[in-house]
mmCIF file of C-alpha atoms in Angstrom:
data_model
loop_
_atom_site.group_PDB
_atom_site.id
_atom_site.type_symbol
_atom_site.label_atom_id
_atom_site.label_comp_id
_atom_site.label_asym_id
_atom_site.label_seq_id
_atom_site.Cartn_x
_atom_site.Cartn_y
_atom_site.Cartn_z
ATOM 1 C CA UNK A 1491 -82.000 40.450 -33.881
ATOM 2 C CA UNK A 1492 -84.231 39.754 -31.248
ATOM 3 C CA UNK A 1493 -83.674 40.965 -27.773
ATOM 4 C CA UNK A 1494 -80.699 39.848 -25.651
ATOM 5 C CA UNK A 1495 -80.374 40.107 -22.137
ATOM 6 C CA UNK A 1496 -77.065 38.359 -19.936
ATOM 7 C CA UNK A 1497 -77.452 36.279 -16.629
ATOM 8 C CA UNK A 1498 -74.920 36.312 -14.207
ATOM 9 C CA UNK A 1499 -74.119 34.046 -11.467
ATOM 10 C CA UNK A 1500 -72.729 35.120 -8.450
ATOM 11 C CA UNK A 1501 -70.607 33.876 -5.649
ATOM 12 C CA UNK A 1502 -71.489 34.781 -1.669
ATOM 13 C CA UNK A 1503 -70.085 38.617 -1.771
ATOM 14 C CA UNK A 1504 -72.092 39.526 -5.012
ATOM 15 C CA UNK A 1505 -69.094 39.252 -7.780
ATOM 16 C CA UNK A 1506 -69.569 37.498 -10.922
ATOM 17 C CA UNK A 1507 -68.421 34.644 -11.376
ATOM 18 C CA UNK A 1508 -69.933 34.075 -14.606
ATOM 19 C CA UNK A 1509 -71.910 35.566 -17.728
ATOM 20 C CA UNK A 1510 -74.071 33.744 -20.129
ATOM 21 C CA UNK A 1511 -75.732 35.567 -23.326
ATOM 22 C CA UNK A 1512 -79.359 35.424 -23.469
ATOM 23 C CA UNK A 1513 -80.248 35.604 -26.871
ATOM 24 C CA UNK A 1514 -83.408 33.299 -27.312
ATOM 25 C CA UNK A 1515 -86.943 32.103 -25.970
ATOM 26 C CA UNK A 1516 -87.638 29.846 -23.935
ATOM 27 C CA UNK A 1517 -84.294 29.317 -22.301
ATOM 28 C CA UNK A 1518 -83.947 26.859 -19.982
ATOM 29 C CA UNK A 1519 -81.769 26.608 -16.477
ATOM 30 C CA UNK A 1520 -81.084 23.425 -14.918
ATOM 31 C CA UNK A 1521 -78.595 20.739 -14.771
ATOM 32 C CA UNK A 1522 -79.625 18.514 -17.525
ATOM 33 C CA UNK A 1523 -76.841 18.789 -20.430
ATOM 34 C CA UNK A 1524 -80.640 19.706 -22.319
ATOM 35 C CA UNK A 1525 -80.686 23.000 -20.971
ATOM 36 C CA UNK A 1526 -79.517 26.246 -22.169
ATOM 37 C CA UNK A 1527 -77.598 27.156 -19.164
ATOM 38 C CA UNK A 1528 -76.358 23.924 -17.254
ATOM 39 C CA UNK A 1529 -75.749 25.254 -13.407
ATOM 40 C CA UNK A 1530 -73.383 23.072 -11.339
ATOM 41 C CA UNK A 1531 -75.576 22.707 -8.032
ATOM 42 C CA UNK A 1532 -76.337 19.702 -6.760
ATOM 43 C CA UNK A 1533 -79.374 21.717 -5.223
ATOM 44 C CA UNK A 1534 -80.471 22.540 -8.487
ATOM 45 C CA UNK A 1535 -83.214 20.170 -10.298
ATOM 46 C CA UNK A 1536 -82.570 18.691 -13.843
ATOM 47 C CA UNK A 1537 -84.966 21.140 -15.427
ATOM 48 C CA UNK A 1538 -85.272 23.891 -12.994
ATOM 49 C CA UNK A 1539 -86.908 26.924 -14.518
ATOM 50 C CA UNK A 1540 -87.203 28.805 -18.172
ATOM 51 C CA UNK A 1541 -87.526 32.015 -19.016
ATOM 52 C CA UNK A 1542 -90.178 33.746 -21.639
ATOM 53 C CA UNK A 1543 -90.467 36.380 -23.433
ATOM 54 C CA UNK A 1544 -94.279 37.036 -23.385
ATOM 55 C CA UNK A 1545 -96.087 38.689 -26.727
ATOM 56 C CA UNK A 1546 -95.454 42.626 -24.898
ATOM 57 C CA UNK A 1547 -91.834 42.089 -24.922
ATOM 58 C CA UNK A 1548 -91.402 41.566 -20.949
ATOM 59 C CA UNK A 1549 -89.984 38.520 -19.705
ATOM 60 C CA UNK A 1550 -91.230 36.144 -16.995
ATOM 61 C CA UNK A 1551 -89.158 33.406 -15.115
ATOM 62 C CA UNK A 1552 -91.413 30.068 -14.299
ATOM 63 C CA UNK A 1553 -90.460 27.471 -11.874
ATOM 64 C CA UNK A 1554 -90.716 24.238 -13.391
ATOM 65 C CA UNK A 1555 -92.390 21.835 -10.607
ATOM 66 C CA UNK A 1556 -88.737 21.954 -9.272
ATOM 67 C CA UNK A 1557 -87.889 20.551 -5.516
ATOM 68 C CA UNK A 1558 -86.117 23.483 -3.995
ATOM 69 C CA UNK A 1559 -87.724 26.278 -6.353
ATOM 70 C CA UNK A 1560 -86.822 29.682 -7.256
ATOM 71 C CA UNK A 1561 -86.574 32.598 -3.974
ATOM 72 C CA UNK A 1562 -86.911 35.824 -4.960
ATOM 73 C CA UNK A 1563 -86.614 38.643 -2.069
ATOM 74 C CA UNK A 1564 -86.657 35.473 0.359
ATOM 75 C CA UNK A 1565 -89.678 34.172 -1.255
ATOM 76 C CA UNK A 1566 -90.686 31.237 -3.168
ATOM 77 C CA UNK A 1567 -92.193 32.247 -6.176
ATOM 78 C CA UNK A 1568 -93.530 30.161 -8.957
ATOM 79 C CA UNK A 1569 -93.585 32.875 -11.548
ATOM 80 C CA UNK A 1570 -91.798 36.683 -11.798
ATOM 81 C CA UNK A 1571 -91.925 38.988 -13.736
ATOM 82 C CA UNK A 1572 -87.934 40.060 -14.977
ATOM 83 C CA UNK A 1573 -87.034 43.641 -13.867
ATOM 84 C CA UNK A 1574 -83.923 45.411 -15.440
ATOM 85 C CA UNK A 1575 -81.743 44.712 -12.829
ATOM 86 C CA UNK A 1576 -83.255 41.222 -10.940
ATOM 87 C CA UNK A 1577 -82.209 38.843 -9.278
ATOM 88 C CA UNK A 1578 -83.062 35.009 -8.147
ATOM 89 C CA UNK A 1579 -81.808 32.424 -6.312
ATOM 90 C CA UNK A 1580 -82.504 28.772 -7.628
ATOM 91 C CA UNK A 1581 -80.889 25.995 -5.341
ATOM 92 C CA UNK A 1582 -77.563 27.511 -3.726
ATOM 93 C CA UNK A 1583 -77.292 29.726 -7.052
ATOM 94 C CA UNK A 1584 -77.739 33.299 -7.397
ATOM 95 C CA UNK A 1585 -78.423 34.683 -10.905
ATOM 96 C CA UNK A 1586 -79.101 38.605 -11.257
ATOM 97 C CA UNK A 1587 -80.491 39.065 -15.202
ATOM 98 C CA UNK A 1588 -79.095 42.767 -16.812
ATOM 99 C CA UNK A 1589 -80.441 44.229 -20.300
ATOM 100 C CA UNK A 1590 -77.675 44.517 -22.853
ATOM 101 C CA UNK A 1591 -77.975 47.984 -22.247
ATOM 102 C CA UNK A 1592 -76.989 48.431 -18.950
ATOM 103 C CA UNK A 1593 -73.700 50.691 -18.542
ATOM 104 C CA UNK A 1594 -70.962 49.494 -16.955
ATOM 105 C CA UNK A 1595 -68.168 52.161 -14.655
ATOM 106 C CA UNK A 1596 -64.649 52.805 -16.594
ATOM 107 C CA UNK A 1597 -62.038 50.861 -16.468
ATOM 108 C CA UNK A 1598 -59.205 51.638 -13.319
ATOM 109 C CA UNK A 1599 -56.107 53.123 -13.690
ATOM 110 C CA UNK A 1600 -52.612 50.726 -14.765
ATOM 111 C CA UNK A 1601 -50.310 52.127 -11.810
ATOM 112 C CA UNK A 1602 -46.718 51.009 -11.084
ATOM 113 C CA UNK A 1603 -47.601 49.455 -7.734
ATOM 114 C CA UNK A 1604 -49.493 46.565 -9.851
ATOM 115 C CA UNK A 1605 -46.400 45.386 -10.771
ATOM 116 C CA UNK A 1606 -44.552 45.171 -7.195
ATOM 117 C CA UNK A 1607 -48.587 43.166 -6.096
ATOM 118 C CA UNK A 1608 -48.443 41.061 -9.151
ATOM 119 C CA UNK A 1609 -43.954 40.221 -8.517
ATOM 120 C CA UNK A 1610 -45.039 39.579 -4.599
ATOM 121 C CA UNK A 1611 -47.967 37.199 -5.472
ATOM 122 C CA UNK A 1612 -47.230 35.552 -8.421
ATOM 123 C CA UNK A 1613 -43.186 35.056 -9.081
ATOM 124 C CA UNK A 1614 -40.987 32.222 -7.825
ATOM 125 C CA UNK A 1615 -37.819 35.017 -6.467
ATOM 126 C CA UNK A 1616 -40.270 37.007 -4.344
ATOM 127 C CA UNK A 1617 -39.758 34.492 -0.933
ATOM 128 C CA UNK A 1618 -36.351 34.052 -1.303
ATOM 129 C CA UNK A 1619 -35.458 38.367 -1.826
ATOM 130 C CA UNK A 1620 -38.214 38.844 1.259
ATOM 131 C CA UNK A 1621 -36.737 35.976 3.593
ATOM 132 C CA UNK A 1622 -33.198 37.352 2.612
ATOM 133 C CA UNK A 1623 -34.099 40.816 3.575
ATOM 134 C CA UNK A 1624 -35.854 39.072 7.090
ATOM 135 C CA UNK A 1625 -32.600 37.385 7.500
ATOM 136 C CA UNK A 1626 -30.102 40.404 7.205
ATOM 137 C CA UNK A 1627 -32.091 42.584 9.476
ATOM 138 C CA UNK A 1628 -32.200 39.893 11.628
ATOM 139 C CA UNK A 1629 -28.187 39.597 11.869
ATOM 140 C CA UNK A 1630 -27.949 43.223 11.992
ATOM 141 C CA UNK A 1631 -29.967 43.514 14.845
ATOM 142 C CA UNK A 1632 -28.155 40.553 16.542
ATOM 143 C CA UNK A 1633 -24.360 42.079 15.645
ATOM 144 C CA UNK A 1634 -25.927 45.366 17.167
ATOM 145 C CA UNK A 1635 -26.710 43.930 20.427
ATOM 146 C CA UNK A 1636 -23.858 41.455 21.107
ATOM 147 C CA UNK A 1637 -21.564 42.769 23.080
ATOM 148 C CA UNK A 1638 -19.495 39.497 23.872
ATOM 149 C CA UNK A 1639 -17.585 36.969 21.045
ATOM 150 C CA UNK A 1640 -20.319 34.686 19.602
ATOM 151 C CA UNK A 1641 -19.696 31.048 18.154
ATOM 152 C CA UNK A 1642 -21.028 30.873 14.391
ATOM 153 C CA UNK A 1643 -23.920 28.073 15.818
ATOM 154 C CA UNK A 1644 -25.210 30.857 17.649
ATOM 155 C CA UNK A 1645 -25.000 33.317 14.189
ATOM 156 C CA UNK A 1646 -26.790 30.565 12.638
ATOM 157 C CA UNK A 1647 -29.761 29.405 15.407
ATOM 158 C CA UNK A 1648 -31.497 32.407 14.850
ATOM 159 C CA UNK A 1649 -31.842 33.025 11.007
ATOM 160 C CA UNK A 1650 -32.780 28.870 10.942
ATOM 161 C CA UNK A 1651 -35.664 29.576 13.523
ATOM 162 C CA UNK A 1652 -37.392 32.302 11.839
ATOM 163 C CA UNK A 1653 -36.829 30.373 8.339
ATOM 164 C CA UNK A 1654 -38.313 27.622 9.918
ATOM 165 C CA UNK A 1655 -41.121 29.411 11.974
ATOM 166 C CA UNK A 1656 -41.876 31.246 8.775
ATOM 167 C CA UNK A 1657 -41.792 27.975 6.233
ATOM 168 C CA UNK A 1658 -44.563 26.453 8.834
ATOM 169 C CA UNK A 1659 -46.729 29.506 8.805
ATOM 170 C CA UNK A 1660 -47.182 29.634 5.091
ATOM 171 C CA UNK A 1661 -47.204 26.070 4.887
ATOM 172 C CA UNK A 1662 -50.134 25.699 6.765
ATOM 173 C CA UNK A 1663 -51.888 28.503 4.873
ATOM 174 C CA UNK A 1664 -51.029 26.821 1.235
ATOM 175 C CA UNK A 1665 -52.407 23.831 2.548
ATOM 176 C CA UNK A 1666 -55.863 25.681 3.461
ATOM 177 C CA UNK A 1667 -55.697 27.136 -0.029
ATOM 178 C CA UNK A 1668 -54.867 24.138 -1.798
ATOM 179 C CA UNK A 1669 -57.850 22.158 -0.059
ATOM 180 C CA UNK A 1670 -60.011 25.537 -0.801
ATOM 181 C CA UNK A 1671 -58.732 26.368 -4.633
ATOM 182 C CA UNK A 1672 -56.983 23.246 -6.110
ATOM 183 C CA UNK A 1673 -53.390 25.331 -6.121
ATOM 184 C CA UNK A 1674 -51.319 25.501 -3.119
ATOM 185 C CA UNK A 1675 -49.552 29.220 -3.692
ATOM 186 C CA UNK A 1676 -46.636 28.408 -0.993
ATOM 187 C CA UNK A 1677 -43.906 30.520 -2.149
ATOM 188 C CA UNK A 1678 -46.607 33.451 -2.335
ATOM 189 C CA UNK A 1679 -47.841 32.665 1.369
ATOM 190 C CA UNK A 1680 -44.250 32.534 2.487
ATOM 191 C CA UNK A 1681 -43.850 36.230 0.726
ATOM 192 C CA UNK A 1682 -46.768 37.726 2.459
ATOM 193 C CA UNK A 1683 -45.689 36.423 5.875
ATOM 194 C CA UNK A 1684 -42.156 37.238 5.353
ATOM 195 C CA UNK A 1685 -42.689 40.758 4.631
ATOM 196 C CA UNK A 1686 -45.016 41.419 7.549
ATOM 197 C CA UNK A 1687 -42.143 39.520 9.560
ATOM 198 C CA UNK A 1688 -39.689 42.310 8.092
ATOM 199 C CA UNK A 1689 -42.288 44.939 8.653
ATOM 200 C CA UNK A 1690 -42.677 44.003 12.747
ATOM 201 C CA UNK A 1691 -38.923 43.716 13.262
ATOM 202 C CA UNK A 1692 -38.378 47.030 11.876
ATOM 203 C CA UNK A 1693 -41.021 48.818 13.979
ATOM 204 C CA UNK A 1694 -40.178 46.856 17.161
ATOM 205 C CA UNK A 1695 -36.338 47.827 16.803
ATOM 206 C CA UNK A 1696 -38.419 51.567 16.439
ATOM 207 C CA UNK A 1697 -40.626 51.434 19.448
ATOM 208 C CA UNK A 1698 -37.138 50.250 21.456
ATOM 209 C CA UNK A 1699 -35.642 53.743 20.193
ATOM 210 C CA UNK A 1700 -39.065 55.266 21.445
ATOM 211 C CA UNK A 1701 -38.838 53.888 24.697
ATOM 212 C CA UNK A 1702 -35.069 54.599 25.307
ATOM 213 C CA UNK A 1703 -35.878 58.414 24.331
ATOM 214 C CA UNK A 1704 -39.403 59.002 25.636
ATOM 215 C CA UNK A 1705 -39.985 58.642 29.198
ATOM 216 C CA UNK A 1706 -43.729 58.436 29.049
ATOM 217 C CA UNK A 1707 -44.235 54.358 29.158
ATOM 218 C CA UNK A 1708 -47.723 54.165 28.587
ATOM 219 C CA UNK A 1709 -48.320 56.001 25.135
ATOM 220 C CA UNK A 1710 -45.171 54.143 23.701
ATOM 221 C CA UNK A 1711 -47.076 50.310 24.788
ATOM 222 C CA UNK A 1712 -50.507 51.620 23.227
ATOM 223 C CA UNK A 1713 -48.859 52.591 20.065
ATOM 224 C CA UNK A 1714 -46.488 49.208 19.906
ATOM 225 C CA UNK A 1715 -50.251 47.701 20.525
ATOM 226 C CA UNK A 1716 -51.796 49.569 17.879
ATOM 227 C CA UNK A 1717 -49.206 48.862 15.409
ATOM 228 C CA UNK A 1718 -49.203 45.032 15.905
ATOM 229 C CA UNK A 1719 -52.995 45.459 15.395
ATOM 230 C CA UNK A 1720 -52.520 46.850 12.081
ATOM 231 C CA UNK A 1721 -49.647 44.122 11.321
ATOM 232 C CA UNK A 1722 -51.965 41.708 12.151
ATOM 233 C CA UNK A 1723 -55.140 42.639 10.106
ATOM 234 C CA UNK A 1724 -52.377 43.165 7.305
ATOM 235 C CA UNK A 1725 -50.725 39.815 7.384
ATOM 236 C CA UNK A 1726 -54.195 37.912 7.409
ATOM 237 C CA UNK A 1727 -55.817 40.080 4.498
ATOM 238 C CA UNK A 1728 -52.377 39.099 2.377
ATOM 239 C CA UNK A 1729 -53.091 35.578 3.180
ATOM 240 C CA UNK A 1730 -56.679 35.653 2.095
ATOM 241 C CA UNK A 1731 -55.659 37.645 -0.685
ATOM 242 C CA UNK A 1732 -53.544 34.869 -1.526
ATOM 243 C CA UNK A 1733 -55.716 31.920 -1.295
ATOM 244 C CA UNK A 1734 -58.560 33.999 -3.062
ATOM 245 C CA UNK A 1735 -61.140 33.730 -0.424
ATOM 246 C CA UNK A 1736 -64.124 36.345 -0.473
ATOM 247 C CA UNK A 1737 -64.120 39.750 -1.822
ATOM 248 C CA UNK A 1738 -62.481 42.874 -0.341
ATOM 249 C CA UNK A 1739 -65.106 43.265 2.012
ATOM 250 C CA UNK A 1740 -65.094 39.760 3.634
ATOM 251 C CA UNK A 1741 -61.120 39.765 3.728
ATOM 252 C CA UNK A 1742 -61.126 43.236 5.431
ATOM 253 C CA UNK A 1743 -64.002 41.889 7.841
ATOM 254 C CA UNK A 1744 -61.773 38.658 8.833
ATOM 255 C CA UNK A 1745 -58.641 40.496 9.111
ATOM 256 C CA UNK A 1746 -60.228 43.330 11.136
ATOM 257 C CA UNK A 1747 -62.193 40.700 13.579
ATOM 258 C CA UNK A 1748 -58.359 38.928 14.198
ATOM 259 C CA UNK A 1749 -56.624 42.470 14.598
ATOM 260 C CA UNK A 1750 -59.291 43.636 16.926
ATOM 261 C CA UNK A 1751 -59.640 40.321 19.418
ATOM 262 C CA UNK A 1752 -55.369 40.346 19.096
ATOM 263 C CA UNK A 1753 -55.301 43.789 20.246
ATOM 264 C CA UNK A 1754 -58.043 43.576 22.776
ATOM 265 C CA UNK A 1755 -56.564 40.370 23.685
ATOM 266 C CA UNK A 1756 -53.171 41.893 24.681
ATOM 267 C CA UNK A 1757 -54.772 45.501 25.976
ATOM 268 C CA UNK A 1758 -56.212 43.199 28.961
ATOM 269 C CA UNK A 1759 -53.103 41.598 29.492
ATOM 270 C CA UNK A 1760 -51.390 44.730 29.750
ATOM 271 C CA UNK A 1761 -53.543 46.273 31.924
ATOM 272 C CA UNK A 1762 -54.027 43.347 34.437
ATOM 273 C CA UNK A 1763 -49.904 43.554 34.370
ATOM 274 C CA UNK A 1764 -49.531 47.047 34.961
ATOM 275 C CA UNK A 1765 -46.235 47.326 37.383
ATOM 276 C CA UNK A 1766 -46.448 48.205 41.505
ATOM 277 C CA UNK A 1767 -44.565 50.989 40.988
ATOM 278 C CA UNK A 1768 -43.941 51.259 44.558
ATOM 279 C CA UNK A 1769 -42.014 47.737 44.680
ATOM 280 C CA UNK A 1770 -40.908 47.485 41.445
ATOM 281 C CA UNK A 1771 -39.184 50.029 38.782
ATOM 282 C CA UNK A 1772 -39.441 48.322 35.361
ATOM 283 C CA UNK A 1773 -36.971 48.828 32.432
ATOM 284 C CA UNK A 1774 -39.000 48.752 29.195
ATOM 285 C CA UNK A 1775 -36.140 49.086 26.685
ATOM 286 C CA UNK A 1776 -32.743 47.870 26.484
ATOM 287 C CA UNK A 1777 -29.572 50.087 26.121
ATOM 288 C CA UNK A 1778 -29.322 51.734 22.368
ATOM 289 C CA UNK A 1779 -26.384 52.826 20.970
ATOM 290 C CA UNK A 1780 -27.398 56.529 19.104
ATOM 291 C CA UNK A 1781 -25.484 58.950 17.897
ATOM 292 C CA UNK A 1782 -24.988 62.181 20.592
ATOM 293 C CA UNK A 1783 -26.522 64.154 18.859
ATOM 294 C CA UNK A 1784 -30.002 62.217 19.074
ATOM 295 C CA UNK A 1785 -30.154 62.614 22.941
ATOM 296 C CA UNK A 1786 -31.273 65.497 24.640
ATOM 297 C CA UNK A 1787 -28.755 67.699 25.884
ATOM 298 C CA UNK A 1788 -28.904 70.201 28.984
ATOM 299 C CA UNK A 1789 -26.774 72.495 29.861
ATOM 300 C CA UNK A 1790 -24.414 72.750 33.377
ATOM 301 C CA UNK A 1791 -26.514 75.343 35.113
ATOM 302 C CA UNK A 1792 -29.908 73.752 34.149
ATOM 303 C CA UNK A 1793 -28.446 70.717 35.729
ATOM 304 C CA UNK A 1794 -27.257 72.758 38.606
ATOM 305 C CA UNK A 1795 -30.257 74.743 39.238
ATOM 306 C CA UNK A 1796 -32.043 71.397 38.904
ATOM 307 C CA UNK A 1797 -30.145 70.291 41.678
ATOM 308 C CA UNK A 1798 -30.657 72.965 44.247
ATOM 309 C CA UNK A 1799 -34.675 72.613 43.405
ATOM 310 C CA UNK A 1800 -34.099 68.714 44.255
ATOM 311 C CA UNK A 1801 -31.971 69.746 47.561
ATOM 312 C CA UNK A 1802 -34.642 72.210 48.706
ATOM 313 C CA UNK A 1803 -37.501 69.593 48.247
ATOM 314 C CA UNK A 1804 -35.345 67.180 50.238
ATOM 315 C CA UNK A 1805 -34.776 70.040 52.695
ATOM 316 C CA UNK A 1806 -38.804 70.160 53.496
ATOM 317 C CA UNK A 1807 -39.324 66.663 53.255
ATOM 318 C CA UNK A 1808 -36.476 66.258 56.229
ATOM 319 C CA UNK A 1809 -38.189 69.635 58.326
ATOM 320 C CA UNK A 1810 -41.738 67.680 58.167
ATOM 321 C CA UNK A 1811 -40.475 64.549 59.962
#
């Protein structure tokens, strides 16, 4: 056997996208159904280039007289010599050659979690047990804070809006991904925006409980900030994730760029709204019903001795005028 090399094409973040076996000489590249490797671009010529094996063993890739050529390092080049690892670009196509020898890492780990990505992404139930869950927290929280008899339209108005609010969202994602990858992926979209939904209702109903027990303001709005950052850059990685768009890297870069300008975005509007504390005394939670033994108790003489440190200060304050 002769030797055998493999060519790989690959997409915009540097994964493979495909592998073709290299096993004689000359083999040709181009889009002619003549060639030994027929590349899909219309930037690509016909007959584009070859490669050789020259009488030392060591192969060389010619351009064949093509229009766009072959770049190499952000060259044109009309001849190069193959390295072990190299790699071209010919039209919009890059092709990195490797030696049949070249060692590839181990494989990763089967965990459990797999299973609970691949039941989120992929199965038909995962919407309707996420939008179920949204739903019942939802009514929870409602039942928790009416405090007057409710008509069953006004039960109802609220589950139908965030059904509806959330059917729109991952509609117009599966539409993006069906004009991107051929395959819509709705009732995956719908699970990836309803579990973020679940995820911000939960820590909003938390950051109320912070703010009824923590009478610092301003470290309680950074961190209900921070933590609608992180939904964010969550929520738009699961989408891309979804509609298979770039590698790790590029999803982490988009979601990070939204999180960041939504955070900065709202940091500026917070600060420009910062309350006249002089005129006005904001409330920044409502009422929470917790059980006594979550709030902080003091005992009658603290309370009294409080007082007569309150009285005195009042005492000085009248003296001065």
């Amino acid at each position: 056997m002769g030797r055998v090399i493999y060519a790989e094409r690959l997409d915009r973040d540097g994964d493979v996208v495909e592998r073709v076996r290299i096993d004689h000489f000359p083999f040709h590249i181009g889009r002619a159904y003549t060639s030994d490797w027929i590349v899909d671009d219309p930037h690509v010529c016909p007959e584009h280039a070859v490669i050789e094996e020259l009488p030392d063993g060591s192969l060389v890739l010619r351009d064949l007289a093509s229009r766009n050529g072959v770049q190499s390092d952000g060259r044109r080049v009309t001849e190069l010599a193959l390295g072990v690892e190299a790699q071209v670009e010919i039209g919009r196509t890059r092709l990195r050659l490797r030696d049949r020898e070249f060692r590839v890492p181990g494989a990763f780990r089967l965990r459990s979690r797999h299973r609970l990505v691949t039941w989120l992404f992929e199965h038909w139930t995962s919407p309707l047990v996420v939008s179920a869950a949204v739903i019942g927290f939802s009514l929870w929280i409602q039942w928790q804070n009416t405090w007057r008899e409710t008509g069953w339209s006004e039960w109802l108005t609220g589950p139908l809006i965030t059904l509806a609010s959330l059917a729109l969202w991952a509609g117009g994602w599966a539409l993006a991904t069906r004009f991107l990858r051929q395959r819509a992926r709705f009732a995956a979209h719908m699970a990836v925006a309803g579990l973020l939904m679940l995820a911000s209702r939960v820590s909003d109903e938390l950051l109320q409980l912070a703010r009824f027990l923590i009478s610092s303001i301003g470290p309680v709005q950074w961190t209900a900030l921070a933590i609608t950052g992180l939904l964010t850059i969550a929520l738009i990685y699961g989408h891309l994730r979804v509609a298979t768009v770039g590698g790790v890297r590029t999803r982490l870069l988009a979601a990070g760029l939204c999180g960041g300008l939504f955070f900065g975005v709202q940091a500026l509007q917070q600060s420009d709204s910062a309350p006249d504390w002089v005129s006005v005394l904001p409330y920044w939670s409502r009422l929470e019903p917790l059980p006594v033994a979550w709030l902080p108790a003091k005992s009658p003489d603290d309370f009294f001795a409080r007082t007569q440190r309150l009285d005195a200060e009042l005492e000085k304050l009248a003296a001065k005028k």
